[in-house]
mmCIF file of C-alpha atoms and ligand atoms in Angstrom:
data_model
loop_
_atom_site.group_PDB
_atom_site.id
_atom_site.type_symbol
_atom_site.label_atom_id
_atom_site.label_comp_id
_atom_site.label_asym_id
_atom_site.label_seq_id
_atom_site.Cartn_x
_atom_site.Cartn_y
_atom_site.Cartn_z
ATOM 1 C CA MET A 1 54.072 47.138 76.228
ATOM 2 C CA SER A 2 54.863 46.748 79.889
ATOM 3 C CA GLU A 3 53.374 50.122 80.430
ATOM 4 C CA GLU A 4 49.864 48.916 79.468
ATOM 5 C CA LYS A 5 49.984 46.080 81.979
ATOM 6 C CA ALA A 6 48.812 46.109 85.413
ATOM 7 C CA PRO A 7 51.839 47.395 87.839
ATOM 8 C CA LEU A 8 53.179 45.677 90.620
ATOM 9 C CA GLY A 9 52.619 47.371 94.054
ATOM 10 C CA ASP A 10 54.267 50.566 94.503
ATOM 11 C CA GLU A 11 56.774 49.376 97.206
ATOM 12 C CA ARG A 12 57.891 46.488 94.954
ATOM 13 C CA MET A 13 58.483 48.756 92.092
ATOM 14 C CA GLN A 14 60.290 51.334 94.243
ATOM 15 C CA THR A 15 62.676 48.406 95.541
ATOM 16 C CA MET A 16 63.225 47.321 91.729
ATOM 17 C CA TYR A 17 64.377 50.891 90.971
ATOM 18 C CA ARG A 18 66.581 51.113 93.966
ATOM 19 C CA ASP A 19 68.122 47.765 93.307
ATOM 20 C CA MET A 20 69.007 48.980 89.678
ATOM 21 C CA LEU A 21 70.566 52.168 91.162
ATOM 22 C CA ARG A 22 72.605 50.101 93.868
ATOM 23 C CA ILE A 23 73.916 48.034 91.022
ATOM 24 C CA ARG A 24 74.865 51.071 88.887
ATOM 25 C CA ARG A 25 76.486 52.896 91.710
ATOM 26 C CA PHE A 26 78.379 49.982 93.221
ATOM 27 C CA GLU A 27 79.753 49.047 89.745
ATOM 28 C CA GLU A 28 80.628 52.710 89.186
ATOM 29 C CA THR A 29 82.401 52.897 92.402
ATOM 30 C CA ALA A 30 84.170 49.369 91.928
ATOM 31 C CA PHE A 31 85.430 50.525 88.401
ATOM 32 C CA GLU A 32 87.105 53.681 89.826
ATOM 33 C CA LEU A 33 88.579 51.691 92.726
ATOM 34 C CA PHE A 34 89.977 49.389 90.039
ATOM 35 C CA GLU A 35 91.445 52.100 88.006
ATOM 36 C CA LYS A 36 93.282 53.292 91.235
ATOM 37 C CA GLY A 37 94.587 49.811 91.895
ATOM 38 C CA GLU A 38 92.304 49.377 95.029
ATOM 39 C CA VAL A 39 90.224 46.635 93.455
ATOM 40 C CA VAL A 40 92.582 43.564 93.015
ATOM 41 C CA GLY A 41 92.223 41.031 90.149
ATOM 42 C CA GLY A 42 90.013 41.782 86.969
ATOM 43 C CA ILE A 43 86.727 43.335 86.819
ATOM 44 C CA HIS A 44 83.950 43.348 84.163
ATOM 45 C CA VAL A 45 81.058 45.720 84.785
ATOM 46 C CA SER A 46 77.347 45.295 83.654
ATOM 47 C CA ILE A 47 76.454 48.955 83.632
ATOM 48 C CA GLY A 48 73.627 49.335 81.110
ATOM 49 C CA GLN A 49 72.181 45.880 81.772
ATOM 50 C CA GLU A 50 70.585 46.436 85.129
ATOM 51 C CA GLY A 51 66.963 45.890 83.735
ATOM 52 C CA CYS A 52 67.986 42.189 83.152
ATOM 53 C CA SER A 53 69.425 41.463 86.610
ATOM 54 C CA VAL A 54 66.742 43.049 88.621
ATOM 55 C CA GLY A 55 63.888 42.177 86.185
ATOM 56 C CA ALA A 56 64.820 38.501 86.460
ATOM 57 C CA CYS A 57 65.780 38.270 90.151
ATOM 58 C CA SER A 58 62.640 40.233 91.333
ATOM 59 C CA THR A 59 60.558 37.013 90.247
ATOM 60 C CA LEU A 60 62.586 34.721 92.473
ATOM 61 C CA ARG A 61 62.207 33.386 95.975
ATOM 62 C CA ASP A 62 65.080 33.311 98.630
ATOM 63 C CA ASP A 63 65.598 29.606 98.263
ATOM 64 C CA ASP A 64 65.686 29.724 94.363
ATOM 65 C CA ALA A 65 69.201 29.602 92.910
ATOM 66 C CA ILE A 66 71.243 31.725 90.585
ATOM 67 C CA LEU A 67 74.401 31.132 88.735
ATOM 68 C CA THR A 68 76.214 33.827 86.962
ATOM 69 C CA THR A 69 79.325 34.979 85.002
ATOM 70 C CA HIS A 70 82.383 37.127 85.006
ATOM 71 C CA ARG A 71 79.837 40.087 84.547
ATOM 72 C CA GLY A 72 77.909 39.088 87.750
ATOM 73 C CA HIS A 73 77.867 41.982 90.244
ATOM 74 C CA GLY A 74 74.307 42.976 89.033
ATOM 75 C CA HIS A 75 72.917 39.417 89.559
ATOM 76 C CA SER A 76 74.272 39.105 92.917
ATOM 77 C CA ILE A 77 73.029 42.445 94.061
ATOM 78 C CA ALA A 78 69.630 41.608 92.773
ATOM 79 C CA LYS A 79 69.588 38.239 94.420
ATOM 80 C CA GLY A 80 70.178 39.926 97.708
ATOM 81 C CA THR A 81 74.036 39.840 98.516
ATOM 82 C CA ARG A 82 74.904 42.420 100.792
ATOM 83 C CA LEU A 83 77.182 45.151 99.562
ATOM 84 C CA PRO A 84 79.827 45.407 102.458
ATOM 85 C CA GLU A 85 80.956 41.754 102.041
ATOM 86 C CA MET A 86 80.887 42.016 98.231
ATOM 87 C CA MET A 87 82.990 45.121 98.318
ATOM 88 C CA ALA A 88 85.449 43.455 100.742
ATOM 89 C CA GLU A 89 85.783 40.600 98.284
ATOM 90 C CA LEU A 90 86.619 42.996 95.618
ATOM 91 C CA LEU A 91 89.234 44.638 97.860
ATOM 92 C CA GLY A 92 90.816 41.352 98.706
ATOM 93 C CA LYS A 93 89.735 41.478 102.249
ATOM 94 C CA ALA A 94 89.244 38.596 104.907
ATOM 95 C CA THR A 95 85.647 39.703 105.492
ATOM 96 C CA GLY A 96 84.955 39.283 101.844
ATOM 97 C CA LEU A 97 82.171 36.752 100.713
ATOM 98 C CA CYS A 98 84.796 34.315 99.781
ATOM 99 C CA HIS A 99 87.371 35.507 102.045
ATOM 100 C CA ALA A 100 89.235 37.135 99.201
ATOM 101 C CA LYS A 101 89.630 33.961 97.157
ATOM 102 C CA GLY A 102 87.142 34.788 94.647
ATOM 103 C CA GLY A 103 87.482 38.448 93.696
ATOM 104 C CA SER A 104 84.930 40.177 91.341
ATOM 105 C CA MET A 105 84.722 37.181 89.058
ATOM 106 C CA HIS A 106 84.263 34.428 91.287
ATOM 107 C CA ILE A 107 81.774 35.704 93.984
ATOM 108 C CA ALA A 108 79.422 33.216 95.483
ATOM 109 C CA ASP A 109 76.946 33.679 98.262
ATOM 110 C CA VAL A 110 75.131 30.395 98.945
ATOM 111 C CA SER A 111 73.168 31.756 101.987
ATOM 112 C CA LYS A 112 71.297 33.850 99.340
ATOM 113 C CA GLY A 113 70.973 31.149 96.777
ATOM 114 C CA HIS A 114 73.769 32.325 94.789
ATOM 115 C CA TYR A 115 75.768 29.292 93.491
ATOM 116 C CA GLY A 116 78.628 31.427 91.989
ATOM 117 C CA ALA A 117 79.849 33.621 89.350
ATOM 118 C CA HIS A 118 81.856 31.416 86.899
ATOM 119 C CA SER A 119 84.391 32.991 84.662
ATOM 120 C CA ILE A 120 84.976 30.063 82.280
ATOM 121 C CA VAL A 121 82.432 31.131 79.654
ATOM 122 C CA GLY A 122 79.609 28.632 79.351
ATOM 123 C CA SER A 123 80.579 26.573 82.478
ATOM 124 C CA ASN A 124 77.638 27.628 84.735
ATOM 125 C CA MET A 125 74.984 25.994 82.545
ATOM 126 C CA PRO A 126 75.861 22.361 83.383
ATOM 127 C CA MET A 127 75.799 23.385 86.954
ATOM 128 C CA ALA A 128 72.522 24.974 86.802
ATOM 129 C CA VAL A 129 71.262 21.609 85.448
ATOM 130 C CA GLY A 130 72.775 19.776 88.368
ATOM 131 C CA ILE A 131 71.021 22.242 90.785
ATOM 132 C CA GLY A 132 67.762 21.916 88.861
ATOM 133 C CA LEU A 133 68.002 18.047 89.113
ATOM 134 C CA ALA A 134 68.485 18.528 92.878
ATOM 135 C CA PHE A 135 65.609 20.790 93.175
ATOM 136 C CA HIS A 136 63.435 18.561 91.067
ATOM 137 C CA PHE A 137 64.025 15.582 93.576
ATOM 138 C CA GLU A 138 63.483 17.766 96.672
ATOM 139 C CA GLY A 139 60.182 18.844 95.366
ATOM 140 C CA LYS A 140 59.909 22.210 97.113
ATOM 141 C CA GLY A 141 59.310 24.101 93.699
ATOM 142 C CA GLN A 142 62.536 25.879 93.672
ATOM 143 C CA VAL A 143 63.966 27.015 90.441
ATOM 144 C CA ALA A 144 67.606 27.851 89.062
ATOM 145 C CA VAL A 145 68.306 30.693 86.987
ATOM 146 C CA VAL A 146 71.552 30.670 85.044
ATOM 147 C CA PHE A 147 72.733 33.932 83.415
ATOM 148 C CA PHE A 148 75.005 34.009 80.281
ATOM 149 C CA GLY A 149 76.029 36.208 77.381
ATOM 150 C CA ASP A 150 75.490 35.896 73.718
ATOM 151 C CA GLY A 151 78.967 34.513 73.295
ATOM 152 C CA ALA A 152 78.176 31.786 75.690
ATOM 153 C CA ALA A 153 75.163 30.703 73.714
ATOM 154 C CA ASN A 154 77.583 29.507 71.016
ATOM 155 C CA GLU A 155 79.317 27.130 73.507
ATOM 156 C CA GLY A 156 78.562 23.440 73.400
ATOM 157 C CA SER A 157 77.738 23.411 77.163
ATOM 158 C CA PHE A 158 74.524 25.839 76.286
ATOM 159 C CA HIS A 159 73.017 23.100 73.906
ATOM 160 C CA GLU A 160 73.926 20.106 76.041
ATOM 161 C CA SER A 161 72.504 21.932 79.141
ATOM 162 C CA MET A 162 69.216 22.892 77.383
ATOM 163 C CA ASN A 163 68.866 19.399 76.002
ATOM 164 C CA LEU A 164 69.232 17.602 79.401
ATOM 165 C CA ALA A 165 67.043 20.158 81.175
ATOM 166 C CA SER A 166 64.375 19.470 78.472
ATOM 167 C CA ILE A 167 64.135 15.674 78.538
ATOM 168 C CA TRP A 168 64.295 15.864 82.457
ATOM 169 C CA LYS A 169 61.860 18.645 82.642
ATOM 170 C CA LEU A 170 64.029 20.471 85.205
ATOM 171 C CA PRO A 171 63.256 23.793 86.833
ATOM 172 C CA VAL A 172 66.138 25.673 84.960
ATOM 173 C CA ILE A 173 65.734 29.125 83.471
ATOM 174 C CA PHE A 174 68.489 29.889 80.745
ATOM 175 C CA PHE A 175 68.742 33.688 80.780
ATOM 176 C CA CYS A 176 70.765 35.056 77.903
ATOM 177 C CA GLU A 177 71.863 38.672 78.392
ATOM 178 C CA ASN A 178 72.339 39.456 74.701
ATOM 179 C CA ASN A 179 74.530 42.659 75.009
ATOM 180 C CA HIS A 180 75.506 42.270 71.360
ATOM 181 C CA PHE A 181 79.174 41.453 71.922
ATOM 182 C CA ALA A 182 81.356 38.593 73.093
ATOM 183 C CA SER A 183 84.508 40.684 73.891
ATOM 184 C CA SER A 184 84.761 42.559 70.606
ATOM 185 C CA THR A 185 83.016 40.120 68.488
ATOM 186 C CA ARG A 186 79.585 41.370 67.421
ATOM 187 C CA VAL A 187 76.816 38.964 67.955
ATOM 188 C CA GLN A 188 75.673 38.676 64.267
ATOM 189 C CA TYR A 189 79.259 37.686 63.175
ATOM 190 C CA ALA A 190 79.361 34.685 65.406
ATOM 191 C CA THR A 191 75.721 33.500 65.870
ATOM 192 C CA SER A 192 73.535 31.487 63.392
ATOM 193 C CA VAL A 193 70.162 33.049 64.468
ATOM 194 C CA ALA A 194 68.791 36.718 64.705
ATOM 195 C CA ASP A 195 67.171 35.684 68.005
ATOM 196 C CA ILE A 196 69.019 33.584 70.375
ATOM 197 C CA SER A 197 65.695 32.513 71.726
ATOM 198 C CA ALA A 198 64.827 30.798 68.427
ATOM 199 C CA ARG A 199 67.201 28.168 69.662
ATOM 200 C CA ALA A 200 64.748 26.999 72.387
ATOM 201 C CA ALA A 201 62.696 25.231 69.621
ATOM 202 C CA ALA A 202 65.486 22.688 69.063
ATOM 203 C CA TYR A 203 64.892 21.611 72.670
ATOM 204 C CA ASP A 204 61.202 21.754 72.792
ATOM 205 C CA ALA A 205 61.180 24.540 75.296
ATOM 206 C CA PRO A 206 59.589 28.142 75.242
ATOM 207 C CA GLY A 207 61.864 30.703 73.900
ATOM 208 C CA VAL A 208 61.289 34.451 74.123
ATOM 209 C CA THR A 209 63.116 37.588 73.426
ATOM 210 C CA VAL A 210 62.549 40.556 75.466
ATOM 211 C CA ASP A 211 63.624 44.288 75.673
ATOM 212 C CA GLY A 212 66.422 43.955 78.341
ATOM 213 C CA MET A 213 66.337 47.680 78.987
ATOM 214 C CA ASP A 214 62.681 47.384 80.403
ATOM 215 C CA VAL A 215 62.854 46.132 83.851
ATOM 216 C CA LEU A 216 59.125 45.471 83.920
ATOM 217 C CA ALA A 217 59.068 43.743 80.539
ATOM 218 C CA VAL A 218 61.717 41.231 81.782
ATOM 219 C CA HIS A 219 59.927 40.808 84.988
ATOM 220 C CA GLU A 220 56.842 39.857 83.141
ATOM 221 C CA VAL A 221 58.541 37.293 80.906
ATOM 222 C CA MET A 222 60.100 35.870 83.920
ATOM 223 C CA VAL A 223 57.168 35.509 85.932
ATOM 224 C CA GLU A 224 55.915 32.904 83.181
ATOM 225 C CA ALA A 225 59.103 31.175 82.918
ATOM 226 C CA VAL A 226 59.373 30.675 86.678
ATOM 227 C CA ASP A 227 55.673 29.603 87.054
ATOM 228 C CA ARG A 228 56.317 26.889 84.343
ATOM 229 C CA ALA A 229 59.465 25.800 85.983
ATOM 230 C CA ARG A 230 57.845 25.525 89.355
ATOM 231 C CA ARG A 231 54.928 23.613 88.046
ATOM 232 C CA GLY A 232 57.395 21.018 86.542
ATOM 233 C CA LEU A 233 56.879 21.708 82.964
ATOM 234 C CA GLY A 234 60.625 22.091 82.305
ATOM 235 C CA PRO A 235 63.030 24.843 81.148
ATOM 236 C CA SER A 236 62.526 28.169 79.410
ATOM 237 C CA LEU A 237 65.232 30.255 77.390
ATOM 238 C CA VAL A 238 64.802 33.988 77.798
ATOM 239 C CA GLU A 239 66.956 36.306 75.824
ATOM 240 C CA ALA A 240 67.048 39.869 76.886
ATOM 241 C CA LYS A 241 68.493 42.225 74.471
ATOM 242 C CA THR A 242 70.655 44.790 76.162
ATOM 243 C CA TYR A 243 73.940 46.682 75.801
ATOM 244 C CA ARG A 244 76.978 47.159 77.928
ATOM 245 C CA TYR A 245 78.033 50.737 78.156
ATOM 246 C CA PHE A 246 81.720 49.982 79.213
ATOM 247 C CA GLY A 247 84.372 47.961 77.315
ATOM 248 C CA HIS A 248 84.472 44.415 77.848
ATOM 249 C CA SER A 249 87.033 44.820 80.524
ATOM 250 C CA ARG A 250 89.743 47.544 81.486
ATOM 251 C CA LYS A 251 91.930 46.887 78.481
ATOM 252 C CA ASP A 252 88.954 47.454 76.052
ATOM 253 C CA PRO A 253 88.078 51.088 75.082
ATOM 254 C CA GLN A 254 84.648 52.129 75.392
ATOM 255 C CA PHE A 255 83.713 52.561 71.819
ATOM 256 C CA GLY A 256 85.638 50.638 69.447
ATOM 257 C CA PRO A 257 87.067 49.754 67.168
ATOM 258 C CA TYR A 258 84.153 47.137 67.179
ATOM 259 C CA ARG A 259 81.347 49.831 67.814
ATOM 260 C CA THR A 260 80.623 53.508 67.172
ATOM 261 C CA GLU A 261 79.895 56.265 69.673
ATOM 262 C CA GLU A 262 76.593 56.873 67.587
ATOM 263 C CA GLU A 263 75.343 53.159 68.555
ATOM 264 C CA TRP A 264 76.388 53.848 72.064
ATOM 265 C CA ASN A 265 74.371 57.032 72.246
ATOM 266 C CA GLU A 266 71.370 55.353 70.791
ATOM 267 C CA TRP A 267 71.408 52.656 73.524
ATOM 268 C CA LYS A 268 72.160 55.192 76.035
ATOM 269 C CA ALA A 269 68.909 57.000 75.288
ATOM 270 C CA LYS A 270 67.145 53.724 76.416
ATOM 271 C CA ASP A 271 69.088 53.500 79.671
ATOM 272 C CA PRO A 272 67.360 51.021 81.920
ATOM 273 C CA LEU A 273 67.123 53.544 84.850
ATOM 274 C CA LEU A 274 65.498 56.253 82.675
ATOM 275 C CA VAL A 275 63.027 53.516 81.513
ATOM 276 C CA ALA A 276 62.372 52.268 84.924
ATOM 277 C CA GLU A 277 61.935 55.957 86.226
ATOM 278 C CA ARG A 278 59.053 56.208 83.826
ATOM 279 C CA ILE A 279 57.399 52.920 83.799
ATOM 280 C CA LEU A 280 57.712 52.269 87.518
ATOM 281 C CA GLY A 281 56.515 55.763 88.435
ATOM 282 C CA VAL A 282 59.322 57.064 90.311
ATOM 283 C CA SER A 283 58.785 60.728 91.175
ATOM 284 C CA GLU A 284 61.685 63.307 91.645
ATOM 285 C CA ALA A 285 61.363 63.205 95.398
ATOM 286 C CA GLN A 286 61.694 59.406 95.370
ATOM 287 C CA LYS A 287 64.556 59.626 93.111
ATOM 288 C CA LYS A 288 66.485 61.868 95.491
ATOM 289 C CA ALA A 289 65.567 59.624 98.487
ATOM 290 C CA HIS A 290 66.680 56.612 96.606
ATOM 291 C CA ALA A 291 70.038 58.207 95.560
ATOM 292 C CA GLU A 292 70.782 59.429 99.142
ATOM 293 C CA ALA A 293 69.972 55.949 100.571
ATOM 294 C CA VAL A 294 72.122 54.228 98.072
ATOM 295 C CA GLU A 295 75.186 56.784 98.572
ATOM 296 C CA ASN A 296 74.953 56.206 102.297
ATOM 297 C CA GLU A 297 74.842 52.324 101.836
ATOM 298 C CA LEU A 298 77.763 52.381 99.412
ATOM 299 C CA ARG A 299 79.718 54.646 101.690
ATOM 300 C CA ASP A 300 79.203 52.245 104.653
ATOM 301 C CA ALA A 301 80.159 49.205 102.409
ATOM 302 C CA LEU A 302 83.408 50.942 101.511
ATOM 303 C CA ALA A 303 84.284 51.751 104.907
ATOM 304 C CA PHE A 304 83.673 48.257 106.087
ATOM 305 C CA ALA A 305 85.795 46.843 103.266
ATOM 306 C CA ARG A 306 88.544 49.374 103.688
ATOM 307 C CA GLN A 307 88.533 48.977 107.536
ATOM 308 C CA SER A 308 88.704 45.067 106.985
ATOM 309 C CA PRO A 309 91.842 43.082 107.473
ATOM 310 C CA GLU A 310 93.962 41.214 104.878
ATOM 311 C CA PRO A 311 93.509 37.606 104.916
ATOM 312 C CA ALA A 312 96.198 35.830 107.015
ATOM 313 C CA PRO A 313 98.707 34.030 105.027
ATOM 314 C CA ASP A 314 98.397 30.825 106.805
ATOM 315 C CA GLU A 315 94.653 30.797 105.698
ATOM 316 C CA VAL A 316 95.732 30.394 101.885
ATOM 317 C CA TYR A 317 94.712 26.774 101.739
ATOM 318 C CA GLU A 318 91.550 27.132 103.433
ATOM 319 C CA ASP A 319 88.129 26.549 101.733
ATOM 320 C CA LEU A 320 89.994 25.059 98.652
ATOM 321 C CA TYR A 321 88.993 21.708 97.203
ATOM 322 C CA ALA A 322 91.152 19.591 95.042
HETATM 323 C C1 LIG B 401 85.721 29.006 77.676
HETATM 324 C C2 LIG B 401 86.200 30.336 77.750
HETATM 325 N N1 LIG B 401 86.675 30.842 76.444
HETATM 326 C C3 LIG B 401 86.987 32.068 76.420
HETATM 327 C C4 LIG B 401 87.085 32.921 77.602
HETATM 328 C C5 LIG B 401 87.791 34.401 77.496
HETATM 329 N N2 LIG B 401 86.471 35.257 77.688
HETATM 330 C C6 LIG B 401 86.069 35.827 78.763
HETATM 331 S S1 LIG B 401 84.843 36.522 78.786
HETATM 332 C C7 LIG B 401 84.612 36.502 77.144
HETATM 333 C C8 LIG B 401 83.307 36.969 76.398
HETATM 334 C C9 LIG B 401 82.101 36.421 76.636
HETATM 335 O O1 LIG B 401 80.998 36.874 75.805
HETATM 336 P P1 LIG B 401 79.578 36.886 76.351
HETATM 337 O O2 LIG B 401 79.255 35.314 76.703
HETATM 338 O O3 LIG B 401 78.723 37.504 75.262
HETATM 339 O O4 LIG B 401 79.408 37.712 77.759
HETATM 340 P P2 LIG B 401 79.631 39.041 77.967
HETATM 341 O O5 LIG B 401 81.111 39.217 78.285
HETATM 342 O O6 LIG B 401 79.099 39.920 76.826
HETATM 343 O O7 LIG B 401 78.897 39.425 79.359
HETATM 344 C C10 LIG B 401 85.597 35.553 76.545
HETATM 345 C C11 LIG B 401 85.772 35.192 75.102
HETATM 346 C C12 LIG B 401 86.839 32.263 78.723
HETATM 347 N N3 LIG B 401 86.739 32.933 79.936
HETATM 348 N N4 LIG B 401 86.283 31.088 78.869
#
């Protein structure tokens, strides 16, 4: 459907494609480093879900806010977080975004409007409502986008947050990445509705389901939700149907026992990068140029992270609040 709509300018579309590739290659690299023991702590990759993060964040201003989850590398990169400091955070270095106190699952970059990755499932939604309330009072038209999974949509915090955002008409967009699994639990097993977006009706807000493998379709749906939020008309619920190619985390095997290789292959045929190449009009020469630029950027980011010092032991209590 998005193929029939007027395209964005070529430069913007090329940037969207490159951002998706940056996310894919950053996460592939980070996962390899994790398996070798170089990335400390846990890691959850969003490979397969790049159409969601880039489609959503490509509609935002620098001064808009995002909040993400344990699976948040893609949202961070799409919102503008730099790769060197992000890689350094994963490697537990002093130059990391959170001085090595966050790691993969708790990255934050407030300078880019990134109010944190939050690993307690559902915990970021009440925070997004608080940020939305601040934006409402400030009156500068800023919006807050909170990313969460299908599993989080069954948490009480989702319902409470949607309700409060709706009665106060706050500029909050609830962006559910329905990748069909919460750990090993298939969405249909644990969720009362076929489309999570249907739940918006209970909070008198627009709810829309979109193909999360199609970056342009996500972008288009988000343009409407963002516009509504900026105009003071309140929250929206966007559900992007997508798929994670990797297991939930390292301990989880890729295919099962909760899914089959056949299903995995069906989704891989709709890979968001392949779809983007087609609908954004990325030529072979442009693909090659993007790939080279991304490899160079990653190489530099990794070199920066590796050369950075470990945090000093006497800094352990700095930046902590209790
Ligand atoms: C409140 C809470 N319950 C359980 C967990 C353990 N846990 C971590 S991720 C996860 C699955 C979350 O699934 P979903 O919200 O669909 O996000 P996805 O992992 O698919 O991106 C669970 C159960 C947690 N971190 N927090």
